[in-house]
C-alpha cells in the first residue's frame, strides 16, 4: 500500500481563521469551503475520491494519507483549543468512514 504524506507547517496557525487558511492552501479545498470544522471533516473525508473535487490532494482507495503536523508540541502550546479540535476532528474523519463501511484514510504524524 503506497502512502502519501502532506506536511502542515503549524507555525502559520495562530487561530481558527489561520488554521482554515493553512489547510485550504495545502489541500486545495474548493472555493465554497465553509472554513469551519464540519466543512474540514467533509473535505478530508473525500481524500480517496478524486471525482468529488473536495481536495486537490488525493490517495487511491485503500491508501492512507499521512498528515505530518510540523512543530506539533509548539502548536499545542500556542493554540491548545485549535490543536485539540484538530485532533478530535481528524479522528472523526476516520470514525465517519468506518461507520460507513470504508477504511480509515488519514494518519497523523506529530513531529
PDB file of N, CA and C in Angstrom:
ATOM      1  N   UNK A   1       0.846  -1.174   0.000  1.00  0.00           N
ATOM      2  CA  UNK A   1       0.000   0.000   0.000  1.00  0.00           C
ATOM      3  C   UNK A   1       0.895   1.243   0.000  1.00  0.00           C
ATOM      4  N   UNK A   2       0.832   2.018  -1.051  1.00  0.00           N
ATOM      5  CA  UNK A   2       1.601   3.264  -1.144  1.00  0.00           C
ATOM      6  C   UNK A   2       0.958   4.306  -0.238  1.00  0.00           C
ATOM      7  N   UNK A   3       1.784   5.150   0.335  1.00  0.00           N
ATOM      8  CA  UNK A   3       1.276   6.195   1.211  1.00  0.00           C
ATOM      9  C   UNK A   3       1.765   7.543   0.698  1.00  0.00           C
ATOM     10  N   UNK A   4       0.962   8.534   0.901  1.00  0.00           N
ATOM     11  CA  UNK A   4       1.335   9.890   0.544  1.00  0.00           C
ATOM     12  C   UNK A   4       1.408  10.692   1.837  1.00  0.00           C
ATOM     13  N   UNK A   5       2.315  11.652   1.883  1.00  0.00           N
ATOM     14  CA  UNK A   5       2.467  12.476   3.079  1.00  0.00           C
ATOM     15  C   UNK A   5       2.340  13.950   2.709  1.00  0.00           C
ATOM     16  N   UNK A   6       1.578  14.663   3.517  1.00  0.00           N
ATOM     17  CA  UNK A   6       1.454  16.117   3.396  1.00  0.00           C
ATOM     18  C   UNK A   6       1.926  16.708   4.717  1.00  0.00           C
ATOM     19  N   UNK A   7       2.795  17.703   4.617  1.00  0.00           N
ATOM     20  CA  UNK A   7       3.337  18.361   5.816  1.00  0.00           C
ATOM     21  C   UNK A   7       2.619  19.695   6.017  1.00  0.00           C
ATOM     22  N   UNK A   8       2.110  19.898   7.215  1.00  0.00           N
ATOM     23  CA  UNK A   8       1.458  21.149   7.580  1.00  0.00           C
ATOM     24  C   UNK A   8       2.399  21.916   8.504  1.00  0.00           C
ATOM     25  N   UNK A   9       2.752  23.115   8.096  1.00  0.00           N
ATOM     26  CA  UNK A   9       3.606  23.987   8.908  1.00  0.00           C
ATOM     27  C   UNK A   9       2.714  24.722   9.901  1.00  0.00           C
ATOM     28  N   UNK A  10       2.701  24.258  11.123  1.00  0.00           N
ATOM     29  CA  UNK A  10       1.777  24.813  12.112  1.00  0.00           C
ATOM     30  C   UNK A  10       2.199  26.174  12.652  1.00  0.00           C
ATOM     31  N   UNK A  11       3.427  26.606  12.358  1.00  0.00           N
ATOM     32  CA  UNK A  11       3.844  27.931  12.826  1.00  0.00           C
ATOM     33  C   UNK A  11       3.016  29.041  12.170  1.00  0.00           C
ATOM     34  N   UNK A  12       2.298  28.707  11.111  1.00  0.00           N
ATOM     35  CA  UNK A  12       1.425  29.680  10.446  1.00  0.00           C
ATOM     36  C   UNK A  12       0.025  29.704  11.054  1.00  0.00           C
ATOM     37  N   UNK A  13      -0.225  28.834  12.036  1.00  0.00           N
ATOM     38  CA  UNK A  13      -1.553  28.742  12.648  1.00  0.00           C
ATOM     39  C   UNK A  13      -1.538  29.475  13.986  1.00  0.00           C
ATOM     40  N   UNK A  14      -2.368  30.534  14.066  1.00  0.00           N
ATOM     41  CA  UNK A  14      -2.466  31.337  15.288  1.00  0.00           C
ATOM     42  C   UNK A  14      -3.877  31.337  15.869  1.00  0.00           C
ATOM     43  N   UNK A  15      -4.851  30.893  15.058  1.00  0.00           N
ATOM     44  CA  UNK A  15      -6.251  30.898  15.466  1.00  0.00           C
ATOM     45  C   UNK A  15      -7.026  30.044  14.463  1.00  0.00           C
ATOM     46  N   UNK A  16      -8.348  29.978  14.628  1.00  0.00           N
ATOM     47  CA  UNK A  16      -9.158  29.152  13.718  1.00  0.00           C
ATOM     48  C   UNK A  16      -9.103  29.680  12.285  1.00  0.00           C
ATOM     49  N   UNK A  17      -9.116  30.982  12.111  1.00  0.00           N
ATOM     50  CA  UNK A  17      -9.080  31.553  10.766  1.00  0.00           C
ATOM     51  C   UNK A  17      -7.811  31.116  10.029  1.00  0.00           C
ATOM     52  N   UNK A  18      -6.664  31.249  10.681  1.00  0.00           N
ATOM     53  CA  UNK A  18      -5.417  30.851  10.024  1.00  0.00           C
ATOM     54  C   UNK A  18      -5.329  29.331   9.850  1.00  0.00           C
ATOM     55  N   UNK A  19      -5.912  28.572  10.765  1.00  0.00           N
ATOM     56  CA  UNK A  19      -5.974  27.108  10.605  1.00  0.00           C
ATOM     57  C   UNK A  19      -6.640  26.760   9.276  1.00  0.00           C
ATOM     58  N   UNK A  20      -7.793  27.347   9.035  1.00  0.00           N
ATOM     59  CA  UNK A  20      -8.530  27.036   7.811  1.00  0.00           C
ATOM     60  C   UNK A  20      -7.798  27.544   6.563  1.00  0.00           C
ATOM     61  N   UNK A  21      -7.131  28.674   6.671  1.00  0.00           N
ATOM     62  CA  UNK A  21      -6.344  29.184   5.544  1.00  0.00           C
ATOM     63  C   UNK A  21      -5.209  28.224   5.208  1.00  0.00           C
ATOM     64  N   UNK A  22      -4.478  27.766   6.221  1.00  0.00           N
ATOM     65  CA  UNK A  22      -3.355  26.844   6.005  1.00  0.00           C
ATOM     66  C   UNK A  22      -3.839  25.559   5.345  1.00  0.00           C
ATOM     67  N   UNK A  23      -4.921  24.997   5.836  1.00  0.00           N
ATOM     68  CA  UNK A  23      -5.416  23.737   5.271  1.00  0.00           C
ATOM     69  C   UNK A  23      -6.022  23.928   3.886  1.00  0.00           C
ATOM     70  N   UNK A  24      -6.717  25.024   3.669  1.00  0.00           N
ATOM     71  CA  UNK A  24      -7.281  25.252   2.346  1.00  0.00           C
ATOM     72  C   UNK A  24      -6.174  25.399   1.313  1.00  0.00           C
ATOM     73  N   UNK A  25      -5.112  26.094   1.666  1.00  0.00           N
ATOM     74  CA  UNK A  25      -3.981  26.249   0.749  1.00  0.00           C
ATOM     75  C   UNK A  25      -3.248  24.924   0.535  1.00  0.00           C
ATOM     76  N   UNK A  26      -3.022  24.172   1.594  1.00  0.00           N
ATOM     77  CA  UNK A  26      -2.265  22.920   1.489  1.00  0.00           C
ATOM     78  C   UNK A  26      -3.021  21.841   0.716  1.00  0.00           C
ATOM     79  N   UNK A  27      -4.328  21.767   0.913  1.00  0.00           N
ATOM     80  CA  UNK A  27      -5.108  20.692   0.311  1.00  0.00           C
ATOM     81  C   UNK A  27      -5.924  21.119  -0.901  1.00  0.00           C
ATOM     82  N   UNK A  28      -5.989  22.402  -1.154  1.00  0.00           N
ATOM     83  CA  UNK A  28      -6.762  22.857  -2.308  1.00  0.00           C
ATOM     84  C   UNK A  28      -8.249  22.632  -2.142  1.00  0.00           C
ATOM     85  N   UNK A  29      -8.757  22.905  -0.940  1.00  0.00           N
ATOM     86  CA  UNK A  29     -10.195  22.795  -0.723  1.00  0.00           C
ATOM     87  C   UNK A  29     -10.915  23.719  -1.705  1.00  0.00           C
ATOM     88  N   UNK A  30     -12.142  23.378  -2.079  1.00  0.00           N
ATOM     89  CA  UNK A  30     -12.868  24.193  -3.072  1.00  0.00           C
ATOM     90  C   UNK A  30     -13.187  25.597  -2.566  1.00  0.00           C
ATOM     91  N   UNK A  31     -13.507  26.478  -3.494  1.00  0.00           N
ATOM     92  CA  UNK A  31     -13.830  27.868  -3.155  1.00  0.00           C
ATOM     93  C   UNK A  31     -15.007  27.971  -2.193  1.00  0.00           C
ATOM     94  N   UNK A  32     -15.918  26.997  -2.247  1.00  0.00           N
ATOM     95  CA  UNK A  32     -17.096  27.044  -1.371  1.00  0.00           C
ATOM     96  C   UNK A  32     -16.833  26.455   0.018  1.00  0.00           C
ATOM     97  N   UNK A  33     -15.566  26.130   0.311  1.00  0.00           N
ATOM     98  CA  UNK A  33     -15.190  25.589   1.622  1.00  0.00           C
ATOM     99  C   UNK A  33     -15.710  26.515   2.722  1.00  0.00           C
ATOM    100  N   UNK A  34     -16.425  25.956   3.683  1.00  0.00           N
ATOM    101  CA  UNK A  34     -17.094  26.736   4.714  1.00  0.00           C
ATOM    102  C   UNK A  34     -16.219  27.273   5.828  1.00  0.00           C
ATOM    103  N   UNK A  35     -14.928  26.899   5.858  1.00  0.00           N
ATOM    104  CA  UNK A  35     -13.978  27.407   6.843  1.00  0.00           C
ATOM    105  C   UNK A  35     -14.453  27.184   8.278  1.00  0.00           C
ATOM    106  N   UNK A  36     -14.992  25.996   8.526  1.00  0.00           N
ATOM    107  CA  UNK A  36     -15.347  25.552   9.869  1.00  0.00           C
ATOM    108  C   UNK A  36     -15.006  24.067   9.943  1.00  0.00           C
ATOM    109  N   UNK A  37     -15.070  23.479  11.123  1.00  0.00           N
ATOM    110  CA  UNK A  37     -14.607  22.101  11.271  1.00  0.00           C
ATOM    111  C   UNK A  37     -15.554  21.084  10.634  1.00  0.00           C
ATOM    112  N   UNK A  38     -16.828  21.387  10.517  1.00  0.00           N
ATOM    113  CA  UNK A  38     -17.728  20.476   9.790  1.00  0.00           C
ATOM    114  C   UNK A  38     -17.310  20.408   8.324  1.00  0.00           C
ATOM    115  N   UNK A  39     -16.989  21.557   7.745  1.00  0.00           N
ATOM    116  CA  UNK A  39     -16.538  21.593   6.352  1.00  0.00           C
ATOM    117  C   UNK A  39     -15.178  20.914   6.205  1.00  0.00           C
ATOM    118  N   UNK A  40     -14.287  21.101   7.180  1.00  0.00           N
ATOM    119  CA  UNK A  40     -12.968  20.452   7.159  1.00  0.00           C
ATOM    120  C   UNK A  40     -13.131  18.935   7.152  1.00  0.00           C
ATOM    121  N   UNK A  41     -13.994  18.422   8.044  1.00  0.00           N
ATOM    122  CA  UNK A  41     -14.252  16.982   8.098  1.00  0.00           C
ATOM    123  C   UNK A  41     -14.801  16.504   6.761  1.00  0.00           C
ATOM    124  N   UNK A  42     -15.736  17.246   6.196  1.00  0.00           N
ATOM    125  CA  UNK A  42     -16.305  16.863   4.895  1.00  0.00           C
ATOM    126  C   UNK A  42     -15.210  16.744   3.834  1.00  0.00           C
ATOM    127  N   UNK A  43     -14.372  17.761   3.715  1.00  0.00           N
ATOM    128  CA  UNK A  43     -13.312  17.737   2.703  1.00  0.00           C
ATOM    129  C   UNK A  43     -12.338  16.586   2.930  1.00  0.00           C
ATOM    130  N   UNK A  44     -11.904  16.409   4.168  1.00  0.00           N
ATOM    131  CA  UNK A  44     -10.914  15.381   4.473  1.00  0.00           C
ATOM    132  C   UNK A  44     -11.487  13.969   4.335  1.00  0.00           C
ATOM    133  N   UNK A  45     -12.789  13.840   4.443  1.00  0.00           N
ATOM    134  CA  UNK A  45     -13.424  12.528   4.293  1.00  0.00           C
ATOM    135  C   UNK A  45     -13.387  12.023   2.855  1.00  0.00           C
ATOM    136  N   UNK A  46     -13.106  12.904   1.909  1.00  0.00           N
ATOM    137  CA  UNK A  46     -13.084  12.542   0.486  1.00  0.00           C
ATOM    138  C   UNK A  46     -11.674  12.423  -0.078  1.00  0.00           C
ATOM    139  N   UNK A  47     -10.693  12.197   0.776  1.00  0.00           N
ATOM    140  CA  UNK A  47      -9.311  12.123   0.305  1.00  0.00           C
ATOM    141  C   UNK A  47      -9.080  11.012  -0.722  1.00  0.00           C
ATOM    142  N   UNK A  48      -9.893   9.981  -0.704  1.00  0.00           N
ATOM    143  CA  UNK A  48      -9.712   8.885  -1.663  1.00  0.00           C
ATOM    144  C   UNK A  48     -10.780   8.883  -2.757  1.00  0.00           C
ATOM    145  N   UNK A  49     -11.398  10.025  -2.980  1.00  0.00           N
ATOM    146  CA  UNK A  49     -12.405  10.157  -4.041  1.00  0.00           C
ATOM    147  C   UNK A  49     -12.013  11.320  -4.950  1.00  0.00           C
ATOM    148  N   UNK A  50     -11.217  11.008  -5.956  1.00  0.00           N
ATOM    149  CA  UNK A  50     -10.705  12.045  -6.876  1.00  0.00           C
ATOM    150  C   UNK A  50     -11.825  12.820  -7.567  1.00  0.00           C
ATOM    151  N   UNK A  51     -12.941  12.161  -7.808  1.00  0.00           N
ATOM    152  CA  UNK A  51     -14.041  12.791  -8.545  1.00  0.00           C
ATOM    153  C   UNK A  51     -14.877  13.744  -7.700  1.00  0.00           C
ATOM    154  N   UNK A  52     -14.728  13.690  -6.392  1.00  0.00           N
ATOM    155  CA  UNK A  52     -15.554  14.528  -5.516  1.00  0.00           C
ATOM    156  C   UNK A  52     -15.180  16.007  -5.607  1.00  0.00           C
ATOM    157  N   UNK A  53     -13.925  16.298  -5.926  1.00  0.00           N
ATOM    158  CA  UNK A  53     -13.489  17.684  -6.048  1.00  0.00           C
ATOM    159  C   UNK A  53     -13.405  18.418  -4.729  1.00  0.00           C
ATOM    160  N   UNK A  54     -13.270  17.683  -3.620  1.00  0.00           N
ATOM    161  CA  UNK A  54     -13.234  18.320  -2.308  1.00  0.00           C
ATOM    162  C   UNK A  54     -11.818  18.688  -1.874  1.00  0.00           C
ATOM    163  N   UNK A  55     -10.822  18.094  -2.500  1.00  0.00           N
ATOM    164  CA  UNK A  55      -9.436  18.372  -2.162  1.00  0.00           C
ATOM    165  C   UNK A  55      -8.546  18.074  -3.360  1.00  0.00           C
ATOM    166  N   UNK A  56      -7.519  18.872  -3.521  1.00  0.00           N
ATOM    167  CA  UNK A  56      -6.564  18.660  -4.614  1.00  0.00           C
ATOM    168  C   UNK A  56      -5.673  17.452  -4.322  1.00  0.00           C
ATOM    169  N   UNK A  57      -5.435  17.175  -3.048  1.00  0.00           N
ATOM    170  CA  UNK A  57      -4.620  16.045  -2.617  1.00  0.00           C
ATOM    171  C   UNK A  57      -5.519  14.824  -2.495  1.00  0.00           C
ATOM    172  N   UNK A  58      -5.164  13.749  -3.161  1.00  0.00           N
ATOM    173  CA  UNK A  58      -5.947  12.526  -3.050  1.00  0.00           C
ATOM    174  C   UNK A  58      -5.027  11.311  -2.968  1.00  0.00           C
ATOM    175  N   UNK A  59      -5.585  10.234  -2.469  1.00  0.00           N
ATOM    176  CA  UNK A  59      -4.912   8.940  -2.438  1.00  0.00           C
ATOM    177  C   UNK A  59      -5.854   7.931  -3.093  1.00  0.00           C
ATOM    178  N   UNK A  60      -5.300   6.809  -3.496  1.00  0.00           N
ATOM    179  CA  UNK A  60      -6.120   5.749  -4.081  1.00  0.00           C
ATOM    180  C   UNK A  60      -6.966   5.097  -2.991  1.00  0.00           C
ATOM    181  N   UNK A  61      -8.076   4.499  -3.381  1.00  0.00           N
ATOM    182  CA  UNK A  61      -8.910   3.776  -2.421  1.00  0.00           C
ATOM    183  C   UNK A  61      -8.059   2.745  -1.697  1.00  0.00           C
ATOM    184  N   UNK A  62      -8.227   2.673  -0.391  1.00  0.00           N
ATOM    185  CA  UNK A  62      -7.477   1.736   0.419  1.00  0.00           C
ATOM    186  C   UNK A  62      -6.149   2.283   0.915  1.00  0.00           C
ATOM    187  N   UNK A  63      -5.729   3.425   0.402  1.00  0.00           N
ATOM    188  CA  UNK A  63      -4.491   4.050   0.863  1.00  0.00           C
ATOM    189  C   UNK A  63      -4.799   5.046   1.986  1.00  0.00           C
ATOM    190  N   UNK A  64      -3.752   5.381   2.705  1.00  0.00           N
ATOM    191  CA  UNK A  64      -3.863   6.310   3.826  1.00  0.00           C
ATOM    192  C   UNK A  64      -2.991   7.520   3.542  1.00  0.00           C
ATOM    193  N   UNK A  65      -3.511   8.691   3.811  1.00  0.00           N
ATOM    194  CA  UNK A  65      -2.717   9.909   3.712  1.00  0.00           C
ATOM    195  C   UNK A  65      -2.072  10.168   5.064  1.00  0.00           C
ATOM    196  N   UNK A  66      -0.767  10.314   5.074  1.00  0.00           N
ATOM    197  CA  UNK A  66      -0.060  10.685   6.293  1.00  0.00           C
ATOM    198  C   UNK A  66      -0.021  12.209   6.366  1.00  0.00           C
ATOM    199  N   UNK A  67      -0.592  12.743   7.412  1.00  0.00           N
ATOM    200  CA  UNK A  67      -0.619  14.183   7.622  1.00  0.00           C
ATOM    201  C   UNK A  67       0.417  14.520   8.686  1.00  0.00           C
ATOM    202  N   UNK A  68       1.543  15.059   8.242  1.00  0.00           N
ATOM    203  CA  UNK A  68       2.614  15.418   9.172  1.00  0.00           C
ATOM    204  C   UNK A  68       2.321  16.789   9.756  1.00  0.00           C
ATOM    205  N   UNK A  69       2.211  16.838  11.055  1.00  0.00           N
ATOM    206  CA  UNK A  69       1.910  18.065  11.768  1.00  0.00           C
ATOM    207  C   UNK A  69       3.234  18.579  12.340  1.00  0.00           C
ATOM    208  N   UNK A  70       3.875  19.479  11.602  1.00  0.00           N
ATOM    209  CA  UNK A  70       5.186  20.000  11.997  1.00  0.00           C
ATOM    210  C   UNK A  70       5.066  20.865  13.245  1.00  0.00           C
ATOM    211  N   UNK A  71       6.051  20.743  14.114  1.00  0.00           N
ATOM    212  CA  UNK A  71       6.095  21.530  15.350  1.00  0.00           C
ATOM    213  C   UNK A  71       4.830  21.356  16.180  1.00  0.00           C
ATOM    214  N   UNK A  72       4.378  20.121  16.288  1.00  0.00           N
ATOM    215  CA  UNK A  72       3.100  19.845  16.945  1.00  0.00           C
ATOM    216  C   UNK A  72       3.077  20.244  18.424  1.00  0.00           C
ATOM    217  N   UNK A  73       4.203  20.090  19.116  1.00  0.00           N
ATOM    218  CA  UNK A  73       4.232  20.469  20.540  1.00  0.00           C
ATOM    219  C   UNK A  73       4.045  21.982  20.699  1.00  0.00           C
ATOM    220  N   UNK A  74       4.703  22.741  19.847  1.00  0.00           N
ATOM    221  CA  UNK A  74       4.546  24.199  19.875  1.00  0.00           C
ATOM    222  C   UNK A  74       3.121  24.593  19.502  1.00  0.00           C
ATOM    223  N   UNK A  75       2.570  23.947  18.492  1.00  0.00           N
ATOM    224  CA  UNK A  75       1.191  24.178  18.062  1.00  0.00           C
ATOM    225  C   UNK A  75       0.244  23.959  19.239  1.00  0.00           C
ATOM    226  N   UNK A  76       0.436  22.856  19.945  1.00  0.00           N
ATOM    227  CA  UNK A  76      -0.419  22.533  21.084  1.00  0.00           C
ATOM    228  C   UNK A  76      -0.289  23.577  22.198  1.00  0.00           C
ATOM    229  N   UNK A  77       0.901  24.075  22.435  1.00  0.00           N
ATOM    230  CA  UNK A  77       1.117  25.080  23.491  1.00  0.00           C
ATOM    231  C   UNK A  77       0.552  26.448  23.111  1.00  0.00           C
ATOM    232  N   UNK A  78       0.737  26.844  21.842  1.00  0.00           N
ATOM    233  CA  UNK A  78       0.324  28.189  21.403  1.00  0.00           C
ATOM    234  C   UNK A  78      -1.180  28.329  21.287  1.00  0.00           C
ATOM    235  N   UNK A  79      -1.825  27.348  20.676  1.00  0.00           N
ATOM    236  CA  UNK A  79      -3.274  27.426  20.451  1.00  0.00           C
ATOM    237  C   UNK A  79      -3.915  26.070  20.802  1.00  0.00           C
ATOM    238  N   UNK A  80      -3.976  25.791  22.108  1.00  0.00           N
ATOM    239  CA  UNK A  80      -4.438  24.466  22.536  1.00  0.00           C
ATOM    240  C   UNK A  80      -5.854  24.114  22.087  1.00  0.00           C
ATOM    241  N   UNK A  81      -6.745  25.101  22.016  1.00  0.00           N
ATOM    242  CA  UNK A  81      -8.110  24.799  21.588  1.00  0.00           C
ATOM    243  C   UNK A  81      -8.164  24.419  20.116  1.00  0.00           C
ATOM    244  N   UNK A  82      -7.348  25.029  19.297  1.00  0.00           N
ATOM    245  CA  UNK A  82      -7.297  24.684  17.871  1.00  0.00           C
ATOM    246  C   UNK A  82      -6.648  23.311  17.709  1.00  0.00           C
ATOM    247  N   UNK A  83      -5.555  23.072  18.423  1.00  0.00           N
ATOM    248  CA  UNK A  83      -4.887  21.777  18.353  1.00  0.00           C
ATOM    249  C   UNK A  83      -5.837  20.653  18.760  1.00  0.00           C
ATOM    250  N   UNK A  84      -6.518  20.811  19.879  1.00  0.00           N
ATOM    251  CA  UNK A  84      -7.429  19.770  20.371  1.00  0.00           C
ATOM    252  C   UNK A  84      -8.581  19.543  19.395  1.00  0.00           C
ATOM    253  N   UNK A  85      -9.141  20.620  18.873  1.00  0.00           N
ATOM    254  CA  UNK A  85     -10.219  20.491  17.892  1.00  0.00           C
ATOM    255  C   UNK A  85      -9.761  19.765  16.643  1.00  0.00           C
ATOM    256  N   UNK A  86      -8.561  20.080  16.198  1.00  0.00           N
ATOM    257  CA  UNK A  86      -7.973  19.424  15.029  1.00  0.00           C
ATOM    258  C   UNK A  86      -7.812  17.921  15.272  1.00  0.00           C
ATOM    259  N   UNK A  87      -7.251  17.539  16.422  1.00  0.00           N
ATOM    260  CA  UNK A  87      -7.051  16.124  16.748  1.00  0.00           C
ATOM    261  C   UNK A  87      -8.394  15.394  16.779  1.00  0.00           C
ATOM    262  N   UNK A  88      -9.372  15.985  17.436  1.00  0.00           N
ATOM    263  CA  UNK A  88     -10.699  15.361  17.527  1.00  0.00           C
ATOM    264  C   UNK A  88     -11.346  15.209  16.158  1.00  0.00           C
ATOM    265  N   UNK A  89     -11.223  16.217  15.326  1.00  0.00           N
ATOM    266  CA  UNK A  89     -11.859  16.162  14.016  1.00  0.00           C
ATOM    267  C   UNK A  89     -11.137  15.215  13.065  1.00  0.00           C
ATOM    268  N   UNK A  90      -9.826  15.095  13.202  1.00  0.00           N
ATOM    269  CA  UNK A  90      -9.099  14.101  12.399  1.00  0.00           C
ATOM    270  C   UNK A  90      -9.589  12.703  12.750  1.00  0.00           C
ATOM    271  N   UNK A  91      -9.818  12.451  14.045  1.00  0.00           N
ATOM    272  CA  UNK A  91     -10.355  11.158  14.464  1.00  0.00           C
ATOM    273  C   UNK A  91     -11.764  10.959  13.911  1.00  0.00           C
ATOM    274  N   UNK A  92     -12.549  12.023  13.867  1.00  0.00           N
ATOM    275  CA  UNK A  92     -13.910  11.916  13.328  1.00  0.00           C
ATOM    276  C   UNK A  92     -13.931  11.581  11.842  1.00  0.00           C
ATOM    277  N   UNK A  93     -12.925  12.051  11.103  1.00  0.00           N
ATOM    278  CA  UNK A  93     -12.840  11.701   9.678  1.00  0.00           C
ATOM    279  C   UNK A  93     -12.808  10.183   9.535  1.00  0.00           C
ATOM    280  N   UNK A  94     -11.888   9.547  10.257  1.00  0.00           N
ATOM    281  CA  UNK A  94     -11.768   8.095  10.165  1.00  0.00           C
ATOM    282  C   UNK A  94     -12.972   7.380  10.756  1.00  0.00           C
ATOM    283  N   UNK A  95     -13.490   7.882  11.869  1.00  0.00           N
ATOM    284  CA  UNK A  95     -14.659   7.268  12.509  1.00  0.00           C
ATOM    285  C   UNK A  95     -15.866   7.285  11.574  1.00  0.00           C
ATOM    286  N   UNK A  96     -16.086   8.402  10.923  1.00  0.00           N
ATOM    287  CA  UNK A  96     -17.204   8.528   9.976  1.00  0.00           C
ATOM    288  C   UNK A  96     -17.071   7.499   8.862  1.00  0.00           C
ATOM    289  N   UNK A  97     -15.862   7.365   8.350  1.00  0.00           N
ATOM    290  CA  UNK A  97     -15.626   6.432   7.248  1.00  0.00           C
ATOM    291  C   UNK A  97     -15.848   4.984   7.690  1.00  0.00           C
ATOM    292  N   UNK A  98     -15.365   4.643   8.879  1.00  0.00           N
ATOM    293  CA  UNK A  98     -15.540   3.271   9.382  1.00  0.00           C
ATOM    294  C   UNK A  98     -17.023   2.971   9.577  1.00  0.00           C
ATOM    295  N   UNK A  99     -17.762   3.930  10.117  1.00  0.00           N
ATOM    296  CA  UNK A  99     -19.206   3.751  10.293  1.00  0.00           C
ATOM    297  C   UNK A  99     -19.909   3.509   8.962  1.00  0.00           C
ATOM    298  N   UNK A 100     -19.381   4.100   7.884  1.00  0.00           N
ATOM    299  CA  UNK A 100     -19.968   3.937   6.549  1.00  0.00           C
ATOM    300  C   UNK A 100     -19.457   2.690   5.833  1.00  0.00           C
ATOM    301  N   UNK A 101     -18.560   1.939   6.493  1.00  0.00           N
ATOM    302  CA  UNK A 101     -18.031   0.718   5.892  1.00  0.00           C
ATOM    303  C   UNK A 101     -16.779   0.918   5.065  1.00  0.00           C
ATOM    304  N   UNK A 102     -16.164   2.078   5.136  1.00  0.00           N
ATOM    305  CA  UNK A 102     -14.927   2.359   4.406  1.00  0.00           C
ATOM    306  C   UNK A 102     -13.743   2.267   5.372  1.00  0.00           C
ATOM    307  N   UNK A 103     -12.558   2.188   4.797  1.00  0.00           N
ATOM    308  CA  UNK A 103     -11.341   2.135   5.597  1.00  0.00           C
ATOM    309  C   UNK A 103     -10.938   3.544   6.028  1.00  0.00           C
ATOM    310  N   UNK A 104     -10.233   3.657   7.153  1.00  0.00           N
ATOM    311  CA  UNK A 104      -9.673   4.961   7.533  1.00  0.00           C
ATOM    312  C   UNK A 104      -8.782   5.489   6.415  1.00  0.00           C
ATOM    313  N   UNK A 105      -8.713   6.809   6.300  1.00  0.00           N
ATOM    314  CA  UNK A 105      -7.958   7.421   5.201  1.00  0.00           C
ATOM    315  C   UNK A 105      -6.897   8.404   5.689  1.00  0.00           C
ATOM    316  N   UNK A 106      -6.850   8.671   6.972  1.00  0.00           N
ATOM    317  CA  UNK A 106      -5.992   9.724   7.496  1.00  0.00           C
ATOM    318  C   UNK A 106      -5.166   9.210   8.672  1.00  0.00           C
ATOM    319  N   UNK A 107      -3.866   9.457   8.622  1.00  0.00           N
ATOM    320  CA  UNK A 107      -2.968   9.126   9.737  1.00  0.00           C
ATOM    321  C   UNK A 107      -2.201  10.381  10.114  1.00  0.00           C
ATOM    322  N   UNK A 108      -2.221  10.740  11.384  1.00  0.00           N
ATOM    323  CA  UNK A 108      -1.471  11.904  11.839  1.00  0.00           C
ATOM    324  C   UNK A 108      -0.069  11.491  12.253  1.00  0.00           C
ATOM    325  N   UNK A 109       0.899  12.302  11.842  1.00  0.00           N
ATOM    326  CA  UNK A 109       2.295  12.128  12.234  1.00  0.00           C
ATOM    327  C   UNK A 109       2.671  13.414  12.946  1.00  0.00           C
ATOM    328  N   UNK A 110       2.777  13.355  14.264  1.00  0.00           N
ATOM    329  CA  UNK A 110       3.101  14.542  15.051  1.00  0.00           C
ATOM    330  C   UNK A 110       4.606  14.649  15.165  1.00  0.00           C
ATOM    331  N   UNK A 111       5.158  15.714  14.572  1.00  0.00           N
ATOM    332  CA  UNK A 111       6.617  15.878  14.581  1.00  0.00           C
ATOM    333  C   UNK A 111       7.006  17.158  15.291  1.00  0.00           C
TER     334      UNK A 111
END
